[in-house]
Amino acid sequence: MVMAVLIITTNDQVQKILRSSSSSDNAFAIGNLGDIIRKHRHWQEYFPRVEPFYAIKCNDVEPVIRILADMGLSFDCASKIEIQKILDLGVDPSRIIYANTFKQPSFLKFAAENCVSLMTFDCEDELTKIKKVYPEAKLVLRISPQSNYKVKFHLGRKFGCHPLRASELLQVAMKLKLNVIGVSFHVGSGCLETGAFEAAIEQSRKVFDIGLAMGFNMHLLDIGGGFPGQKIQNVETNITFEEIARVANKSLDKYFPGNDVRIIAEPGQYYVASAFTVAVNIITKKIVMDDEIVQPNSTECVDDPTTQNEPVRMYIINDGIYGCFFACFVDPRCYVPSHFKSIDEELYNSTIWGPTCDALDLIIDNVKLPELSTGDWIYFKDMGAYSFPNISSFNNMPRVKEFYICERKLWEEIYQP
Ligand SMILES: Cc1ncc(COP(=O)(O)O)c(C=O)c1O
């Protein structure tokens, strides 16, 4: 791992690393740990009542989780290995929430052996399992908020119980003499409307009151993740983290006033998305005419006389959906390429493909780019979320090499010289 402590812009960062490793054409990533430090400061300013439990599933590389741990964050883990990674950093088990509503029994046993007692549940079967393996656990009922607000990836079909079924589930917990201490929700990853938080907090309050009325010592609300973390603004609604925080805080003050309820969250992409830039090399350029491209589900080439038959520049780069670009599966518009050509250059219709033998390994279709050549470098900002943990060994393409930088001043705020 390379650790530099300096201030440079993304374009400079990529150029600098290119110069220092001129013999390699491998794709690489630059992680700016200073960006993560700044994000945490920003969180503390905008969410003074809400303790972040960083969702390690979003990006689990060691320098990231280490700096978050050293800044005092807590963690949301989904499996035995995630819990182990956080414990290995010396983090106290009380700073972990096992926030997977479906826990493999041996993982649950591991949590019990390591005193990771805070965990979520959303169904009866999970309660029965917890009763057998870890009856002292502190349980948080995950609800699936009922609203139609827009988010990029809905989680509610698989996770959370309908708020109207919460009472039934709480009765089961009561019968089993389990210790339910709170309510959690996740509005969905990539929240696009602040109303999603407003509705979910209101619904949580109702479930909270049901629990209190049944005699549970309810004292924790977990408002999940979904907070945007990209530098490049969301073009769909332009929603910002600050707007979400404003609306969520207002709802928290309305439905959970006072200090008797501990409020936590499970932000993932907020902390890491903008911290990483990935630089890739063009390994092949191929020019094809529009009408030569076989369309999916068709064995014929397109031959539509009404459309203009234009050349398409296909660039094959050396990282793709089996590398850092997995998220284009779920959001095809999420990657914006940057290049080193002048902004005055003419732009052409282009497509960017990943390097594997899979035709699904398509990163961006129909993007305007200047004329690029094999051997040129392009780069992508906002690559820190859901990229590294999704890298697979498909085709045995090399994993991007990571380089880390941090501004000296910020670094020294965490690690006194
Ligand atoms: C339980 C849970 N918590 C937190 C997160 C992090 O969400 P985000 O990256 O949208 O903040 C996820 C993401 O899937 C999740 O499943």
Tab-separated table of C-alpha atoms and ligand atoms in Angstrom:
chain	number	residue	atom	x	y	z
A	1	MET	CA	0.000	0.000	0.000
A	2	VAL	CA	1.322	3.485	-0.852
A	3	MET	CA	0.443	6.225	1.621
A	4	ALA	CA	1.161	9.809	0.594
A	5	VAL	CA	0.169	12.829	2.622
A	6	LEU	CA	-0.472	15.693	0.252
A	7	ILE	CA	-3.156	17.735	-1.395
A	8	ILE	CA	-3.682	17.237	-5.105
A	9	THR	CA	-6.659	17.152	-7.425
A	10	THR	CA	-8.005	13.909	-8.846
A	11	ASN	CA	-6.560	14.611	-12.274
A	12	ASP	CA	-3.130	15.266	-10.734
A	13	GLN	CA	-3.426	12.187	-8.567
A	14	VAL	CA	-4.014	9.925	-11.530
A	15	GLN	CA	-1.214	11.550	-13.569
A	16	LYS	CA	1.236	11.309	-10.679
A	17	ILE	CA	0.650	7.602	-10.153
A	18	LEU	CA	0.830	7.009	-13.899
A	19	ARG	CA	4.245	8.663	-14.019
A	20	SER	CA	5.540	6.709	-11.034
A	21	SER	CA	4.420	3.345	-12.418
A	22	SER	CA	4.865	3.971	-16.112
A	23	SER	CA	5.696	0.357	-16.888
A	24	SER	CA	2.319	-0.965	-15.742
A	25	ASP	CA	-0.901	-0.833	-17.670
A	26	ASN	CA	-2.946	-2.374	-14.845
A	27	ALA	CA	-6.045	-0.540	-13.649
A	28	PHE	CA	-5.624	1.101	-10.250
A	29	ALA	CA	-7.621	2.880	-7.561
A	30	ILE	CA	-6.765	5.937	-5.496
A	31	GLY	CA	-8.358	6.146	-2.070
A	32	ASN	CA	-8.394	9.573	-0.473
A	33	LEU	CA	-8.629	8.941	3.252
A	34	GLY	CA	-8.862	12.701	3.857
A	35	ASP	CA	-12.198	12.631	2.051
A	36	ILE	CA	-13.449	10.050	4.554
A	37	ILE	CA	-12.242	12.150	7.498
A	38	ARG	CA	-14.069	15.171	6.066
A	39	LYS	CA	-17.206	13.121	5.551
A	40	HIS	CA	-17.204	12.114	9.199
A	41	ARG	CA	-16.827	15.723	10.334
A	42	HIS	CA	-19.717	16.615	8.054
A	43	TRP	CA	-21.859	13.811	9.472
A	44	GLN	CA	-21.199	15.003	13.018
A	45	GLU	CA	-22.173	18.531	12.035
A	46	TYR	CA	-25.407	17.569	10.251
A	47	PHE	CA	-26.490	14.632	12.413
A	48	PRO	CA	-25.422	15.517	15.960
A	49	ARG	CA	-28.025	13.154	17.439
A	50	VAL	CA	-27.248	10.181	15.197
A	51	GLU	CA	-24.337	7.768	15.843
A	52	PRO	CA	-23.011	6.267	12.597
A	53	PHE	CA	-22.451	2.495	12.426
A	54	TYR	CA	-20.564	2.285	9.108
A	55	ALA	CA	-21.905	-0.537	6.877
A	56	ILE	CA	-18.732	-2.468	6.116
A	57	LYS	CA	-20.403	-4.316	3.218
A	58	CYS	CA	-20.062	-1.106	1.215
A	59	ASN	CA	-16.261	-1.041	1.232
A	60	ASP	CA	-14.236	-3.249	3.542
A	61	VAL	CA	-10.664	-2.427	2.525
A	62	GLU	CA	-8.391	-2.270	5.546
A	63	PRO	CA	-7.265	1.399	5.340
A	64	VAL	CA	-10.916	2.513	5.186
A	65	ILE	CA	-12.221	0.495	8.104
A	66	ARG	CA	-9.112	1.267	10.128
A	67	ILE	CA	-9.442	5.033	9.807
A	68	LEU	CA	-13.163	4.840	10.574
A	69	ALA	CA	-12.425	2.732	13.662
A	70	ASP	CA	-9.689	5.133	14.732
A	71	MET	CA	-12.132	8.049	14.436
A	72	GLY	CA	-14.392	6.207	16.869
A	73	LEU	CA	-17.101	5.026	14.497
A	74	SER	CA	-19.155	1.952	15.174
A	75	PHE	CA	-19.930	-0.713	12.541
A	76	ASP	CA	-22.785	-2.536	10.861
A	77	CYS	CA	-21.690	-6.087	10.009
A	78	ALA	CA	-23.569	-8.696	8.001
A	79	SER	CA	-21.541	-11.874	8.558
A	80	LYS	CA	-18.998	-13.653	10.719
A	81	ILE	CA	-16.070	-12.469	8.594
A	82	GLU	CA	-17.220	-8.850	8.699
A	83	ILE	CA	-17.527	-9.059	12.486
A	84	GLN	CA	-14.083	-10.669	12.699
A	85	LYS	CA	-12.530	-7.917	10.543
A	86	ILE	CA	-13.868	-5.244	12.868
A	87	LEU	CA	-12.904	-7.089	16.063
A	88	ASP	CA	-9.398	-7.547	14.619
A	89	LEU	CA	-9.065	-3.753	14.550
A	90	GLY	CA	-9.490	-3.731	18.325
A	91	VAL	CA	-13.036	-2.352	18.174
A	92	ASP	CA	-15.133	-3.192	21.226
A	93	PRO	CA	-18.030	-5.590	20.422
A	94	SER	CA	-20.475	-3.025	21.795
A	95	ARG	CA	-19.596	-0.904	18.738
A	96	ILE	CA	-21.000	-3.505	16.333
A	97	ILE	CA	-24.541	-4.138	15.184
A	98	TYR	CA	-25.106	-7.479	13.455
A	99	ALA	CA	-27.550	-5.937	11.000
A	100	ASN	CA	-28.391	-8.911	8.843
A	101	THR	CA	-31.909	-10.135	9.555
A	102	PHE	CA	-30.914	-13.591	8.253
A	103	LYS	CA	-28.108	-15.003	10.350
A	104	GLN	CA	-26.429	-18.328	9.703
A	105	PRO	CA	-26.641	-20.232	13.036
A	106	SER	CA	-22.873	-20.702	13.320
A	107	PHE	CA	-22.392	-16.951	12.699
A	108	LEU	CA	-24.904	-16.219	15.437
A	109	LYS	CA	-22.947	-18.505	17.754
A	110	PHE	CA	-19.786	-16.610	16.813
A	111	ALA	CA	-21.541	-13.322	17.658
A	112	ALA	CA	-22.566	-14.776	21.035
A	113	GLU	CA	-19.030	-16.009	21.787
A	114	ASN	CA	-17.673	-12.561	20.957
A	115	CYS	CA	-20.343	-10.562	22.820
A	116	VAL	CA	-21.719	-8.896	19.693
A	117	SER	CA	-25.156	-8.624	21.221
A	118	LEU	CA	-26.883	-5.896	19.211
A	119	MET	CA	-28.683	-7.367	16.190
A	120	THR	CA	-31.692	-6.971	13.925
A	121	PHE	CA	-34.524	-9.424	13.176
A	122	ASP	CA	-37.669	-9.348	11.061
A	123	CYS	CA	-39.347	-12.765	11.333
A	124	GLU	CA	-40.407	-15.441	13.776
A	125	ASP	CA	-37.900	-18.018	12.582
A	126	GLU	CA	-35.023	-15.691	13.416
A	127	LEU	CA	-36.428	-15.183	16.914
A	128	THR	CA	-36.574	-18.937	17.491
A	129	LYS	CA	-32.981	-19.268	16.349
A	130	ILE	CA	-31.819	-16.385	18.568
A	131	LYS	CA	-33.648	-17.908	21.554
A	132	LYS	CA	-31.661	-21.119	21.102
A	133	VAL	CA	-28.254	-19.621	20.384
A	134	TYR	CA	-28.103	-16.188	22.025
A	135	PRO	CA	-31.111	-15.467	24.259
A	136	GLU	CA	-29.414	-12.458	25.889
A	137	ALA	CA	-29.056	-10.625	22.560
A	138	LYS	CA	-30.330	-7.062	22.292
A	139	LEU	CA	-32.842	-7.181	19.480
A	140	VAL	CA	-33.885	-4.491	17.049
A	141	LEU	CA	-37.021	-5.109	15.012
A	142	ARG	CA	-36.440	-4.129	11.383
A	143	ILE	CA	-39.544	-2.825	9.689
A	144	SER	CA	-40.081	-2.360	5.986
A	145	PRO	CA	-41.330	1.232	5.719
A	146	GLN	CA	-44.509	1.483	3.667
A	147	SER	CA	-44.233	4.384	1.230
A	148	ASN	CA	-43.755	5.031	-2.464
A	149	TYR	CA	-40.838	7.423	-2.246
A	150	LYS	CA	-38.154	6.964	-4.875
A	151	VAL	CA	-34.914	5.211	-3.994
A	152	LYS	CA	-32.371	3.617	-6.324
A	153	PHE	CA	-32.443	0.105	-4.829
A	154	HIS	CA	-35.413	-1.032	-2.794
A	155	LEU	CA	-34.630	-3.412	0.054
A	156	GLY	CA	-38.134	-3.750	1.457
A	157	ARG	CA	-39.231	-6.802	-0.515
A	158	LYS	CA	-36.643	-9.020	1.159
A	159	PHE	CA	-36.024	-7.245	4.449
A	160	GLY	CA	-38.168	-5.925	7.254
A	161	CYS	CA	-41.590	-6.782	8.548
A	162	HIS	CA	-44.692	-4.834	7.561
A	163	PRO	CA	-45.348	-2.329	10.367
A	164	LEU	CA	-48.860	-3.768	10.729
A	165	ARG	CA	-47.371	-7.200	11.562
A	166	ALA	CA	-44.939	-5.796	14.121
A	167	SER	CA	-47.281	-6.371	17.011
A	168	GLU	CA	-47.580	-10.122	16.219
A	169	LEU	CA	-43.841	-10.472	16.026
A	170	LEU	CA	-43.302	-8.577	19.261
A	171	GLN	CA	-45.758	-10.913	20.968
A	172	VAL	CA	-43.672	-13.891	19.830
A	173	ALA	CA	-40.554	-12.182	21.236
A	174	MET	CA	-42.409	-11.554	24.504
A	175	LYS	CA	-43.470	-15.196	24.748
A	176	LEU	CA	-39.867	-16.281	24.166
A	177	LYS	CA	-38.708	-13.803	26.849
A	178	LEU	CA	-36.371	-12.097	24.397
A	179	ASN	CA	-34.957	-8.635	24.873
A	180	VAL	CA	-36.279	-6.290	22.159
A	181	ILE	CA	-34.779	-2.838	22.590
A	182	GLY	CA	-35.661	-0.935	19.445
A	183	VAL	CA	-36.730	-0.514	15.856
A	184	SER	CA	-34.746	-0.190	12.642
A	185	PHE	CA	-35.450	0.501	8.985
A	186	HIS	CA	-33.572	1.090	5.745
A	187	VAL	CA	-35.376	3.334	3.252
A	188	GLY	CA	-33.381	1.718	0.407
A	189	SER	CA	-29.954	2.421	-0.978
A	190	GLY	CA	-29.585	5.743	-2.778
A	191	CYS	CA	-32.504	7.668	-1.292
A	192	LEU	CA	-33.965	10.067	-3.883
A	193	GLU	CA	-36.710	11.722	-1.821
A	194	THR	CA	-36.418	13.048	1.708
A	195	GLY	CA	-40.026	12.028	2.418
A	196	ALA	CA	-38.812	8.424	2.629
A	197	PHE	CA	-37.111	9.217	5.952
A	198	GLU	CA	-40.041	11.240	7.225
A	199	ALA	CA	-42.471	8.369	6.603
A	200	ALA	CA	-40.133	5.702	7.992
A	201	ILE	CA	-39.437	7.619	11.214
A	202	GLU	CA	-43.158	8.172	11.758
A	203	GLN	CA	-43.881	4.450	11.207
A	204	SER	CA	-41.031	3.511	13.532
A	205	ARG	CA	-42.567	5.635	16.280
A	206	LYS	CA	-45.809	3.648	16.040
A	207	VAL	CA	-43.977	0.334	16.308
A	208	PHE	CA	-41.882	1.745	19.151
A	209	ASP	CA	-45.047	2.619	21.074
A	210	ILE	CA	-46.455	-0.874	20.519
A	211	GLY	CA	-43.265	-2.311	22.006
A	212	LEU	CA	-43.360	0.085	24.966
A	213	ALA	CA	-47.015	-0.736	25.631
A	214	MET	CA	-46.132	-4.442	25.690
A	215	GLY	CA	-43.473	-3.788	28.316
A	216	PHE	CA	-40.283	-3.910	26.262
A	217	ASN	CA	-37.535	-1.492	27.273
A	218	MET	CA	-37.475	0.260	23.896
A	219	HIS	CA	-34.614	2.742	23.749
A	220	LEU	CA	-32.912	2.468	20.331
A	221	LEU	CA	-33.905	3.683	16.865
A	222	ASP	CA	-31.752	2.702	13.865
A	223	ILE	CA	-32.459	4.847	10.778
A	224	GLY	CA	-30.383	2.615	8.435
A	225	GLY	CA	-28.513	3.796	5.350
A	226	GLY	CA	-29.403	5.316	2.004
A	227	PHE	CA	-27.530	8.633	2.379
A	228	PRO	CA	-25.856	9.775	-0.862
A	229	GLY	CA	-22.077	10.052	-0.840
A	230	GLN	CA	-21.102	10.882	-4.412
A	231	LYS	CA	-19.439	14.132	-5.484
A	232	ILE	CA	-21.228	14.049	-8.803
A	233	GLN	CA	-24.754	15.149	-7.929
A	234	ASN	CA	-27.694	12.882	-8.507
A	235	VAL	CA	-29.168	14.105	-11.774
A	236	GLU	CA	-32.605	12.617	-11.104
A	237	THR	CA	-33.653	14.789	-8.185
A	238	ASN	CA	-30.490	16.519	-7.093
A	239	ILE	CA	-31.126	15.467	-3.519
A	240	THR	CA	-28.274	16.112	-1.128
A	241	PHE	CA	-27.127	14.573	2.118
A	242	GLU	CA	-27.758	17.919	3.807
A	243	GLU	CA	-31.412	17.995	2.710
A	244	ILE	CA	-31.949	14.440	3.925
A	245	ALA	CA	-30.338	15.336	7.251
A	246	ARG	CA	-32.537	18.417	7.623
A	247	VAL	CA	-35.745	16.458	7.024
A	248	ALA	CA	-34.684	13.410	9.060
A	249	ASN	CA	-33.619	15.591	12.013
A	250	LYS	CA	-36.946	17.401	11.944
A	251	SER	CA	-38.802	14.077	12.046
A	252	LEU	CA	-36.529	12.755	14.799
A	253	ASP	CA	-37.227	15.854	16.887
A	254	LYS	CA	-40.953	15.452	16.270
A	255	TYR	CA	-41.311	11.718	16.889
A	256	PHE	CA	-38.341	11.008	19.154
A	257	PRO	CA	-37.815	14.213	21.186
A	258	GLY	CA	-35.578	14.211	24.245
A	259	ASN	CA	-32.568	12.077	24.954
A	260	ASP	CA	-34.152	8.860	26.208
A	261	VAL	CA	-33.851	7.140	22.825
A	262	ARG	CA	-30.402	6.382	21.364
A	263	ILE	CA	-30.430	7.051	17.631
A	264	ILE	CA	-28.026	5.247	15.320
A	265	ALA	CA	-27.677	4.865	11.529
A	266	GLU	CA	-25.949	2.449	9.139
A	267	PRO	CA	-24.463	4.686	6.429
A	268	GLY	CA	-22.417	2.904	3.767
A	269	GLN	CA	-21.943	4.845	0.564
A	270	TYR	CA	-22.121	8.240	2.316
A	271	TYR	CA	-18.713	7.613	3.887
A	272	VAL	CA	-16.800	6.117	0.988
A	273	ALA	CA	-18.341	6.778	-2.433
A	274	SER	CA	-16.463	9.997	-3.226
A	275	ALA	CA	-13.178	8.860	-1.662
A	276	PHE	CA	-12.147	6.561	-4.509
A	277	THR	CA	-11.161	7.157	-8.123
A	278	VAL	CA	-10.433	4.254	-10.449
A	279	ALA	CA	-8.110	4.694	-13.454
A	280	VAL	CA	-8.334	2.195	-16.291
A	281	ASN	CA	-6.377	1.610	-19.450
A	282	ILE	CA	-7.949	1.189	-22.876
A	283	ILE	CA	-6.751	-2.213	-24.012
A	284	THR	CA	-8.577	-2.344	-27.361
A	285	LYS	CA	-10.467	0.078	-29.563
A	286	LYS	CA	-12.957	-1.205	-32.059
A	287	ILE	CA	-15.043	0.912	-34.426
A	288	VAL	CA	-18.332	-0.536	-35.656
A	289	MET	CA	-21.242	0.955	-37.521
A	290	ASP	CA	-24.528	1.275	-35.656
A	291	ASP	CA	-26.244	-1.139	-38.028
A	292	GLU	CA	-23.612	-3.815	-37.508
A	293	ILE	CA	-24.451	-4.178	-33.831
A	294	VAL	CA	-26.537	-7.236	-33.048
A	295	GLN	CA	-29.297	-6.265	-30.652
A	296	PRO	CA	-30.141	-8.465	-27.656
A	297	ASN	CA	-32.725	-11.181	-28.451
A	298	SER	CA	-32.206	-10.763	-32.175
A	299	THR	CA	-30.138	-12.839	-34.540
A	300	GLU	CA	-30.330	-10.139	-37.205
A	301	CYS	CA	-28.190	-7.055	-37.576
A	302	VAL	CA	-30.216	-3.853	-37.219
A	303	ASP	CA	-31.225	-2.516	-40.612
A	304	ASP	CA	-33.516	0.386	-39.945
A	305	PRO	CA	-33.397	2.882	-42.856
A	306	THR	CA	-34.861	5.646	-40.689
A	307	THR	CA	-31.879	5.755	-38.345
A	308	GLN	CA	-28.556	7.279	-39.325
A	309	ASN	CA	-25.844	4.715	-39.589
A	310	GLU	CA	-23.100	6.180	-37.446
A	311	PRO	CA	-19.802	4.724	-36.302
A	312	VAL	CA	-19.645	3.747	-32.643
A	313	ARG	CA	-16.298	3.780	-30.902
A	314	MET	CA	-16.069	0.776	-28.638
A	315	TYR	CA	-13.417	0.993	-25.945
A	316	ILE	CA	-12.493	-2.129	-24.020
A	317	ILE	CA	-10.910	-1.203	-20.697
A	318	ASN	CA	-9.113	-3.377	-18.164
A	319	ASP	CA	-11.671	-3.389	-15.379
A	320	GLY	CA	-15.376	-4.104	-15.590
A	321	ILE	CA	-18.467	-5.455	-13.886
A	322	TYR	CA	-16.496	-8.345	-12.392
A	323	GLY	CA	-14.066	-5.783	-11.016
A	324	CYS	CA	-14.954	-2.400	-9.557
A	325	PHE	CA	-17.875	-1.694	-11.881
A	326	PHE	CA	-20.452	-4.072	-10.453
A	327	ALA	CA	-22.929	-1.275	-9.677
A	328	CYS	CA	-23.678	-0.659	-13.368
A	329	PHE	CA	-25.763	-3.828	-13.189
A	330	VAL	CA	-28.214	-2.064	-10.913
A	331	ASP	CA	-27.793	1.517	-12.114
A	332	PRO	CA	-26.527	1.753	-15.710
A	333	ARG	CA	-26.110	5.530	-15.491
A	334	CYS	CA	-23.898	5.605	-12.455
A	335	TYR	CA	-20.458	5.877	-14.114
A	336	VAL	CA	-19.091	9.071	-15.646
A	337	PRO	CA	-15.738	8.720	-17.445
A	338	SER	CA	-13.093	11.471	-17.262
A	339	HIS	CA	-10.181	11.739	-19.696
A	340	PHE	CA	-7.019	13.749	-20.270
A	341	LYS	CA	-7.983	15.250	-23.651
A	342	SER	CA	-8.757	18.920	-24.105
A	343	ILE	CA	-12.377	19.905	-23.495
A	344	ASP	CA	-12.443	21.499	-26.962
A	345	GLU	CA	-12.052	18.190	-28.768
A	346	GLU	CA	-14.858	16.844	-30.891
A	347	LEU	CA	-16.991	14.207	-29.158
A	348	TYR	CA	-18.110	10.875	-30.602
A	349	ASN	CA	-20.669	8.287	-29.734
A	350	SER	CA	-18.823	5.689	-27.640
A	351	THR	CA	-19.388	2.543	-25.628
A	352	ILE	CA	-17.168	1.279	-22.813
A	353	TRP	CA	-16.810	-2.449	-22.162
A	354	GLY	CA	-15.078	-4.433	-19.442
A	355	PRO	CA	-12.289	-6.910	-20.262
A	356	THR	CA	-13.937	-10.301	-19.615
A	357	CYS	CA	-15.413	-12.731	-22.126
A	358	ASP	CA	-18.906	-11.901	-20.898
A	359	ALA	CA	-21.023	-9.724	-23.200
A	360	LEU	CA	-22.854	-8.448	-20.110
A	361	ASP	CA	-19.586	-6.806	-19.110
A	362	LEU	CA	-20.796	-3.445	-20.428
A	363	ILE	CA	-19.986	-0.370	-18.391
A	364	ILE	CA	-21.470	2.525	-20.358
A	365	ASP	CA	-23.482	2.551	-23.539
A	366	ASN	CA	-23.830	5.689	-25.675
A	367	VAL	CA	-21.508	8.117	-24.010
A	368	LYS	CA	-19.916	11.097	-25.792
A	369	LEU	CA	-16.123	10.978	-25.661
A	370	PRO	CA	-13.259	12.525	-27.615
A	371	GLU	CA	-11.238	10.291	-29.943
A	372	LEU	CA	-9.307	7.939	-27.647
A	373	SER	CA	-6.741	5.279	-28.505
A	374	THR	CA	-5.535	1.963	-27.206
A	375	GLY	CA	-3.149	2.644	-24.326
A	376	ASP	CA	-4.932	5.845	-23.212
A	377	TRP	CA	-6.015	6.166	-19.597
A	378	ILE	CA	-9.463	7.231	-18.483
A	379	TYR	CA	-10.740	7.480	-14.927
A	380	PHE	CA	-13.921	7.365	-12.909
A	381	LYS	CA	-14.640	9.322	-9.729
A	382	ASP	CA	-17.077	8.306	-6.974
A	383	MET	CA	-15.956	4.663	-7.106
A	384	GLY	CA	-15.755	3.908	-3.373
A	385	ALA	CA	-19.161	2.296	-2.790
A	386	TYR	CA	-19.987	-1.341	-3.553
A	387	SER	CA	-16.949	-1.699	-5.806
A	388	PHE	CA	-14.156	-3.596	-3.988
A	389	PRO	CA	-16.317	-6.104	-2.071
A	390	ASN	CA	-17.945	-7.170	-5.336
A	391	ILE	CA	-14.729	-7.983	-7.204
A	392	SER	CA	-14.790	-11.584	-8.428
A	393	SER	CA	-12.136	-13.801	-9.951
A	394	PHE	CA	-14.116	-14.315	-13.164
A	395	ASN	CA	-11.641	-14.727	-16.055
A	396	ASN	CA	-8.888	-14.160	-13.476
A	397	MET	CA	-8.514	-10.524	-14.440
A	398	PRO	CA	-6.156	-8.690	-12.041
A	399	ARG	CA	-7.704	-6.851	-9.112
A	400	VAL	CA	-7.117	-3.090	-9.193
A	401	LYS	CA	-4.122	-2.060	-7.162
A	402	GLU	CA	-4.975	0.443	-4.430
A	403	PHE	CA	-3.008	3.597	-3.602
A	404	TYR	CA	-3.901	5.737	-0.594
A	405	ILE	CA	-3.404	9.436	-0.012
A	406	CYS	CA	-4.358	11.861	2.749
A	407	GLU	CA	-3.818	15.537	3.438
A	408	ARG	CA	-1.187	15.838	6.141
A	409	LYS	CA	-3.276	18.222	8.261
A	410	LEU	CA	-6.237	15.858	8.358
A	411	TRP	CA	-4.056	12.813	8.948
A	412	GLU	CA	-2.410	14.489	11.917
A	413	GLU	CA	-5.794	15.340	13.419
A	414	ILE	CA	-6.360	11.587	13.806
A	415	TYR	CA	-2.803	10.377	14.312
A	416	GLN	CA	-0.859	12.985	16.274
A	417	PRO	CA	2.771	13.059	15.035
B	1	LIG	C1	-28.715	-3.494	6.490
B	1	LIG	C2	-28.010	-2.454	5.696
B	1	LIG	N1	-27.525	-1.380	6.335
B	1	LIG	C3	-26.846	-0.419	5.681
B	1	LIG	C4	-26.631	-0.488	4.325
B	1	LIG	C5	-25.861	0.606	3.658
B	1	LIG	O1	-26.658	1.327	2.790
B	1	LIG	P1	-26.117	2.600	2.020
B	1	LIG	O2	-24.844	2.246	1.368
B	1	LIG	O3	-27.209	2.911	1.044
B	1	LIG	O4	-25.957	3.688	3.013
B	1	LIG	C6	-27.150	-1.579	3.607
B	1	LIG	C7	-26.982	-1.674	2.163
B	1	LIG	O5	-27.452	-2.534	1.475
B	1	LIG	C8	-27.853	-2.596	4.311
B	1	LIG	O6	-28.339	-3.669	3.683
